[in-house]
C-alpha cells in the first residue's frame, strides 16, 4: 500500500515538473514540447484531472513570463476536451475573483491577462474578452473612487492590449474601439499630482521620466499605427492553428470588480525610468523606441522574470539573458536600465536592494566581455546627472555601487572623478563619492581603500573609524572627571562588582550639566554620564561583540544613569561624539540600546533632530537610524495585531470547550488588545513627533536662509526634504490614518509651500 | 538526532559562514549581512589554540526571512576577495566557535 502511495506521489511530482518546466530544456522547440506535453496530459486526465487543473491554474501567477506558452497548452487541451477546458476557465475565473477580493493586485493582473490571452488559443470567444475588458473599464467612470483604484483598473486593461489587440480589432472592432476610447478619455483627464513625488531627477531638462499610464498609452497608439503588430511577443499558438481552429470556445461569465472600500491599499503609481539613448549604445544594435509597444513588452517580461526568479539570482540571470528576440537587441542596456529603474523606484524597490546587486553581478558573470562595460557607462551617466538626483536615490546608488565594487576588488577608474574633488564639500557628487567610500570601508577596511585611491582623494576619504576616547590611563589635571574616569576604568578592568562601580561613579556629583557644551559634543551633558559612557566605549571599542558584551554586563548602570528622557538624550549625544568617525558602530549600538530598552523611541527621535545633529543630515546614518526606529514601531504593532487575529481565530475554532480555558483565552485576548492599543498610540505619537520635527527644522532653515538672503536649496535642505518625502511615502499606509491630525497641525495652509509640496507628493500617491 | 536537527534548521535564524579570510572582521560581516535584514549577533570562529579568527563565523538574524535572504544573496559573494559560503545552522552553542585553524 505504501509503495502505491509513493508511486502516486512520484507521478504527481513528475507531472508538476513536466508542466512547470515545459520549454526549460532548450533542446527542442517549444512547439514540440507543447505537443508532447498536451498528449501526456490528455492521457492522464482520467486519473489526475484535479492535479492537472491545479497546476495549470497556478501558472498565470507563478510563471507569468511564459503566459503564451501556457495559454497555448490550455488551448490544446481544450481542443481535446471541451469539458476540461471549461473547468480550467472556471477555476481561473474563481482565482481572479478571489485575488480581487483579497486585494492581491499583482496576481489579479496576471490572471486577467491570462484569461484575455486565452482568446489567442481559441479557448474563449472574442466577445468574452471585450466583456471582461469592458467590465474592468467600467471602474474608470467612478467619480468618487481614488485615482489609485481607477489607475489600477486602467493599467490592467491597457497592459493586456498588446497581446489581444490583433484578434479583437479583427473580430470585435466596435467594442474594442469603444474600450480604447474610454481608456484614452481616462488617460487624458486623470490627475498628475503624483508625478513630482516619484521622480528620480528633480530637473526637467534631463528628465525622461514619464508617468506609466501616459507612456503606455503612447505605446498603444504607436502599436495602432503599426496595424496592431507587436514583435517581441512569443506566439506559440500560431503553430497550432490547425488544431486550435477546430476547438469549441468557452464563454466567460461576467466578472464584476468589487466595489471600493476605504481600507483597500492599491498599488502606487509608477514612473517609467530611462537611462540610455541610442547614442549611448556601443554595440551595433538599436534600442527599441521608448514610444514603441516593444519597449513595454520587453520591460514587462523582464519585470516578470525578476518577480518570478528573484530568490534564485543565477536562474534569474540565465532566463534574462535568453529573453526572446535578444539577438536583435542591445539586451545588456535594456536589462541595466530596468534594474536601475527598479532600484530607484519610489517609495521603495519591489525587492531587497541587495538582490539587484547580486543580479547585476550574475549578469556580468554570464556576459563578462560586454556587461561590465555597460555598467561602467551606466555609473558614469548616473554620476553625470547626480546634481539633480533625489538624495535618497543617491544613497541607494552609493550602497549598490560599493557592494558591486567590493565584489570586483574595488577596481574603478577613480582618476576619472578627480576633477570633482574641487567641488564644495556639500555638492551631491562629493556626497556620493564619500558615501561610496564610507560603505567601501565598511565592507573592507580603511587601509585598503586608502591605498587604492589616488592621493588627491584624501579630502573625500572618511577618517579611519575609531573610538574618540577622552579619558585614558593618565590623569589629566585640566580634564574634569579625569581622575574618577581613571579609577572607574581600573575597576571595570579588575572586574569590580556593579555596586563598587556605582560607588566610584558617585564620587562625581549628579549635577545637572553645565550650560555650554564641551567642544565636540552636540549638547551639554552630565559629567558622571560622560565618564561612564566614555569608559564603557573604551572597553568595548575592540569589536561589536565587545561593545554588546559591555552593554549586557552594565545594563543596570545604563538604565540607572539614563533613566530620564533628558539623560537618554545626553547619553546619545556623548555616544555621537565618541563614534563620530564610526557611524556603523553608532548605528548598531543605538539599535541595540533601543532593542534592550535603554533608550526609548522618542529619545531617539529627539536626538536625531537635536540642532547639534543637523550637521550630519547630509550623511545617511541619521536617516538609517530614524528609518530603523520607525520600521520597528510598525513591526511591533503588526506583530501584535497578527497575534490577536490568530487568537480570535482559535477562539472561534475552540468555542464550546470548557469554560476555564475560554476564560483564560479571553483574559489573554484582553491583555493583548490593551498592548496593541498602547503600541498603536505610541506608533502614532512617534510618527507625529518625527513629522513635526521635520517640519520644524525645514521651516527654520528656510526662514534663516531667507533672512540671510541666501539660496535655501542647499544639499542639507535637499537631503532633509527628500527624507521627509521618503518617510511619508514609504509609510503611507500607516500615516494615512493620521491625516486629520497632520493636516490640522503640521501641514496647514500656513506651512511654507516648499514643505507643503512634499506633503502634496504624499497625497498624490494615495489619492 | 536527525529529526530534531531538521526541525531546528527549518526554523533557524542562524547561518554558518565559511571560507572567510582570517583578517575579515565582525564589522565587515555585519555590513554585508545587514543588507539582508537586521543582524542580531555575529560570533567569530576562533582557532582553538591561538584564539584568533580562523575563517568561519555564525551570523544570527532577528528574523527567518532576513536569514533566508542572506542564504540567497550573500552566499557566493565576495568579502576580502574571497567567495564566502553560507549554510543554515541549527543555532549557536557556546564552544562551537572554536575550530581548527
Coordinates of N, CA and C in Angstrom, one line a residue, chain A residues 310-314 351-355 357-358 361-362 399 402-403 406-410 439 441-445 448 542-546 548 582 584-585 588 591-592 595 628 631-632, chain B residues 21 23-44 62-63 65-66 68-85:
Chain A
X310 N 13.4 36.1 -8.4 CA 14.3 36.9 -7.6 C 15.0 36.2 -6.4
X311 N 14.4 35.0 -6.1 CA 15.0 34.3 -5.0 C 16.2 33.4 -5.5
X312 N 16.3 33.3 -6.8 CA 17.4 32.5 -7.3 C 18.1 33.3 -8.4
X313 N 19.1 34.0 -7.9 CA 19.8 35.0 -8.8 C 20.4 34.4 -10.0
X314 N 20.9 33.2 -9.9 CA 21.6 32.6 -11.1 C 20.6 32.3 -12.1
X351 N 12.0 44.6 -4.6 CA 12.7 43.6 -3.9 C 13.8 44.2 -3.1
X352 N 14.5 43.4 -2.3 CA 15.6 43.8 -1.5 C 16.7 44.4 -2.4
X353 N 17.2 45.6 -2.1 CA 18.2 46.2 -3.0 C 19.4 45.3 -3.2
X354 N 19.8 44.5 -2.3 CA 21.0 43.7 -2.5 C 20.7 42.6 -3.6
X355 N 19.4 42.3 -3.8 CA 19.1 41.3 -4.8 C 19.5 41.9 -6.2
X357 N 21.8 44.0 -6.8 CA 23.3 44.0 -6.8 C 23.8 42.6 -7.2
X358 N 23.2 41.6 -6.6 CA 23.6 40.2 -6.9 C 23.3 39.9 -8.4
X361 N 25.7 41.3 -10.8 CA 27.0 40.5 -10.7 C 26.8 39.3 -11.5
X362 N 25.7 38.6 -11.4 CA 25.4 37.4 -12.2 C 25.4 37.7 -13.7
X399 N 25.1 52.7 -2.1 CA 25.1 51.4 -1.5 C 25.3 50.3 -2.5
X402 N 29.0 50.5 -3.9 CA 30.1 50.0 -3.1 C 30.0 48.4 -2.9
X403 N 28.8 47.9 -2.9 CA 28.6 46.5 -2.9 C 29.2 45.8 -4.1
X406 N 33.0 45.9 -4.1 CA 33.7 45.0 -3.1 C 33.7 43.6 -3.7
X407 N 32.9 43.4 -4.8 CA 32.9 42.1 -5.4 C 33.8 42.1 -6.7
X408 N 34.4 43.2 -7.0 CA 35.3 43.3 -8.2 C 36.6 43.9 -7.7
X409 N 37.1 43.6 -6.5 CA 38.4 44.1 -6.0 C 38.5 45.6 -6.0
X410 N 37.3 46.3 -5.9 CA 37.3 47.7 -5.9 C 38.0 48.3 -7.1
X439 N 31.0 53.3 2.6 CA 30.5 51.9 2.5 C 31.6 50.9 2.1
X441 N 34.7 51.2 2.9 CA 35.5 51.0 4.1 C 34.8 50.0 5.0
X442 N 33.4 50.1 5.1 CA 32.7 49.2 6.0 C 32.8 47.7 5.4
X443 N 32.8 47.6 4.1 CA 32.9 46.2 3.6 C 34.3 45.7 3.5
X444 N 35.2 46.6 3.6 CA 36.6 46.2 3.6 C 37.3 46.8 4.8
X445 N 38.4 47.6 4.6 CA 39.0 48.3 5.7 C 39.7 49.5 5.2
X448 N 43.0 49.6 3.1 CA 42.9 49.0 1.7 C 42.3 50.1 0.8
X542 N 36.8 47.4 20.9 CA 37.6 46.4 20.0 C 36.7 45.9 18.9
X543 N 35.5 45.5 19.2 CA 34.6 45.0 18.2 C 33.1 45.2 18.6
X544 N 32.2 44.9 17.7 CA 30.8 44.9 18.1 C 30.5 44.0 19.3
X545 N 31.1 42.8 19.2 CA 30.8 41.9 20.3 C 31.3 42.4 21.6
X546 N 32.5 43.0 21.6 CA 33.0 43.6 22.9 C 32.0 44.6 23.4
X548 N 28.8 45.0 22.7 CA 27.5 44.4 23.2 C 27.6 43.7 24.5
X582 N 32.8 56.6 13.3 CA 32.5 55.2 13.1 C 30.9 55.1 13.1
X584 N 29.0 53.3 11.6 CA 28.4 51.9 11.7 C 28.3 51.5 13.1
X585 N 29.3 51.7 13.9 CA 29.2 51.4 15.3 C 28.1 52.1 16.0
X588 N 24.7 50.7 15.0 CA 24.4 49.3 15.5 C 24.2 49.4 17.1
X591 N 20.8 51.0 17.9 CA 19.8 50.0 17.6 C 19.7 49.0 18.8
X592 N 20.8 48.5 19.2 CA 20.8 47.6 20.3 C 20.3 48.2 21.6
X595 N 16.6 48.3 21.4 CA 16.0 47.0 21.5 C 16.0 46.5 22.9
X628 N 15.0 52.8 10.8 CA 15.0 51.6 11.5 C 14.1 51.7 12.7
X631 N 10.5 51.6 11.4 CA 10.2 50.2 11.0 C 9.9 49.3 12.2
X632 N 10.7 49.5 13.2 CA 10.5 48.6 14.4 C 9.1 48.9 15.1
Chain B
X21 N 38.4 35.1 5.0 CA 39.8 35.4 5.2 C 40.0 35.5 6.7
X23 N 41.5 37.6 8.1 CA 41.6 39.0 8.5 C 40.2 39.7 8.5
X24 N 39.2 39.0 8.0 CA 37.9 39.6 7.9 C 37.3 39.8 9.3
X25 N 36.8 41.0 9.6 CA 36.3 41.3 10.9 C 34.8 41.2 11.0
X26 N 34.3 41.2 12.2 CA 32.9 41.1 12.6 C 32.2 42.3 11.9
X27 N 32.8 43.5 11.9 CA 32.2 44.7 11.4 C 32.0 44.6 9.9
X28 N 32.9 44.0 9.2 CA 32.7 43.8 7.7 C 31.5 42.8 7.5
X29 N 31.5 41.8 8.3 CA 30.4 40.8 8.1 C 29.1 41.4 8.4
X30 N 29.1 42.3 9.4 CA 27.9 43.0 9.8 C 27.4 43.9 8.6
X31 N 28.3 44.6 8.0 CA 28.0 45.5 6.9 C 27.3 44.7 5.8
X32 N 27.9 43.5 5.5 CA 27.3 42.7 4.4 C 26.0 42.1 4.7
X33 N 26.0 41.4 5.9 CA 24.7 40.7 6.2 C 23.6 41.6 6.5
X34 N 23.8 42.8 7.0 CA 22.7 43.6 7.4 C 22.0 44.1 6.1
X35 N 22.6 43.9 4.9 CA 21.9 44.3 3.7 C 20.7 43.4 3.5
X36 N 20.7 42.2 4.2 CA 19.6 41.3 4.0 C 18.6 41.4 5.2
X37 N 18.8 42.2 6.2 CA 17.9 42.3 7.3 C 18.7 42.5 8.6
X38 N 18.1 43.0 9.7 CA 18.8 43.3 10.9 C 19.5 42.1 11.4
X39 N 20.8 42.3 11.8 CA 21.6 41.3 12.4 C 21.6 41.3 13.9
X40 N 21.4 40.2 14.5 CA 21.3 40.1 16.0 C 22.7 40.0 16.6
X41 N 23.4 39.0 16.1 CA 24.8 38.9 16.6 C 25.7 38.1 15.7
X42 N 27.0 38.3 15.8 CA 27.9 37.6 15.0 C 28.9 37.0 15.9
X43 N 29.2 35.7 15.7 CA 30.2 35.0 16.6 C 31.3 34.6 15.7
X44 N 32.5 35.1 15.9 CA 33.6 34.8 15.1 C 34.2 33.4 15.4
X62 N 17.6 38.6 13.2 CA 16.4 38.6 14.0 C 15.2 37.8 13.5
X63 N 15.2 37.8 12.1 CA 14.0 37.0 11.5 C 14.5 35.9 10.6
X65 N 13.2 35.4 7.7 CA 13.2 36.0 6.3 C 14.6 36.6 6.0
X66 N 15.1 37.3 7.0 CA 16.4 38.0 6.8 C 17.5 37.0 6.6
X68 N 17.1 33.9 5.5 CA 16.8 33.3 4.2 C 17.4 34.2 3.0
X69 N 17.2 35.5 3.2 CA 17.8 36.4 2.2 C 19.3 36.3 2.1
X70 N 19.9 36.2 3.3 CA 21.3 36.1 3.3 C 21.8 34.8 2.6
X71 N 21.1 33.7 2.8 CA 21.4 32.5 2.0 C 21.3 32.7 0.5
X72 N 20.2 33.4 0.2 CA 20.0 33.7 -1.3 C 21.0 34.6 -1.9
X73 N 21.4 35.7 -1.1 CA 22.1 36.8 -1.8 C 23.6 36.9 -1.3
X74 N 23.9 36.6 0.0 CA 25.3 36.7 0.4 C 26.1 35.5 0.0
X75 N 25.5 34.4 0.0 CA 26.2 33.2 -0.4 C 26.8 33.3 -1.8
X76 N 28.1 33.1 -1.9 CA 28.7 33.3 -3.2 C 29.2 34.7 -3.5
X77 N 29.0 35.6 -2.6 CA 29.5 37.0 -2.8 C 30.9 37.0 -2.2
X78 N 31.6 38.1 -2.6 CA 33.0 38.2 -2.1 C 33.1 39.2 -0.9
X79 N 34.0 38.8 0.0 CA 34.3 39.6 1.1 C 35.8 39.4 1.3
X80 N 36.6 40.5 1.3 CA 38.0 40.5 1.3 C 38.5 39.6 0.1
X81 N 37.9 39.7 -1.0 CA 38.2 38.9 -2.2 C 38.0 37.4 -2.1
X82 N 37.4 37.0 -1.1 CA 37.1 35.5 -1.0 C 35.6 35.3 -1.2
X83 N 35.3 34.2 -1.9 CA 33.9 33.9 -2.1 C 33.4 33.2 -0.9
X84 N 32.5 33.8 -0.2 CA 32.1 33.3 1.1 C 30.9 32.4 0.9
X85 N 30.7 31.4 1.8 CA 29.7 30.4 1.8 C 28.8 30.5 3.0

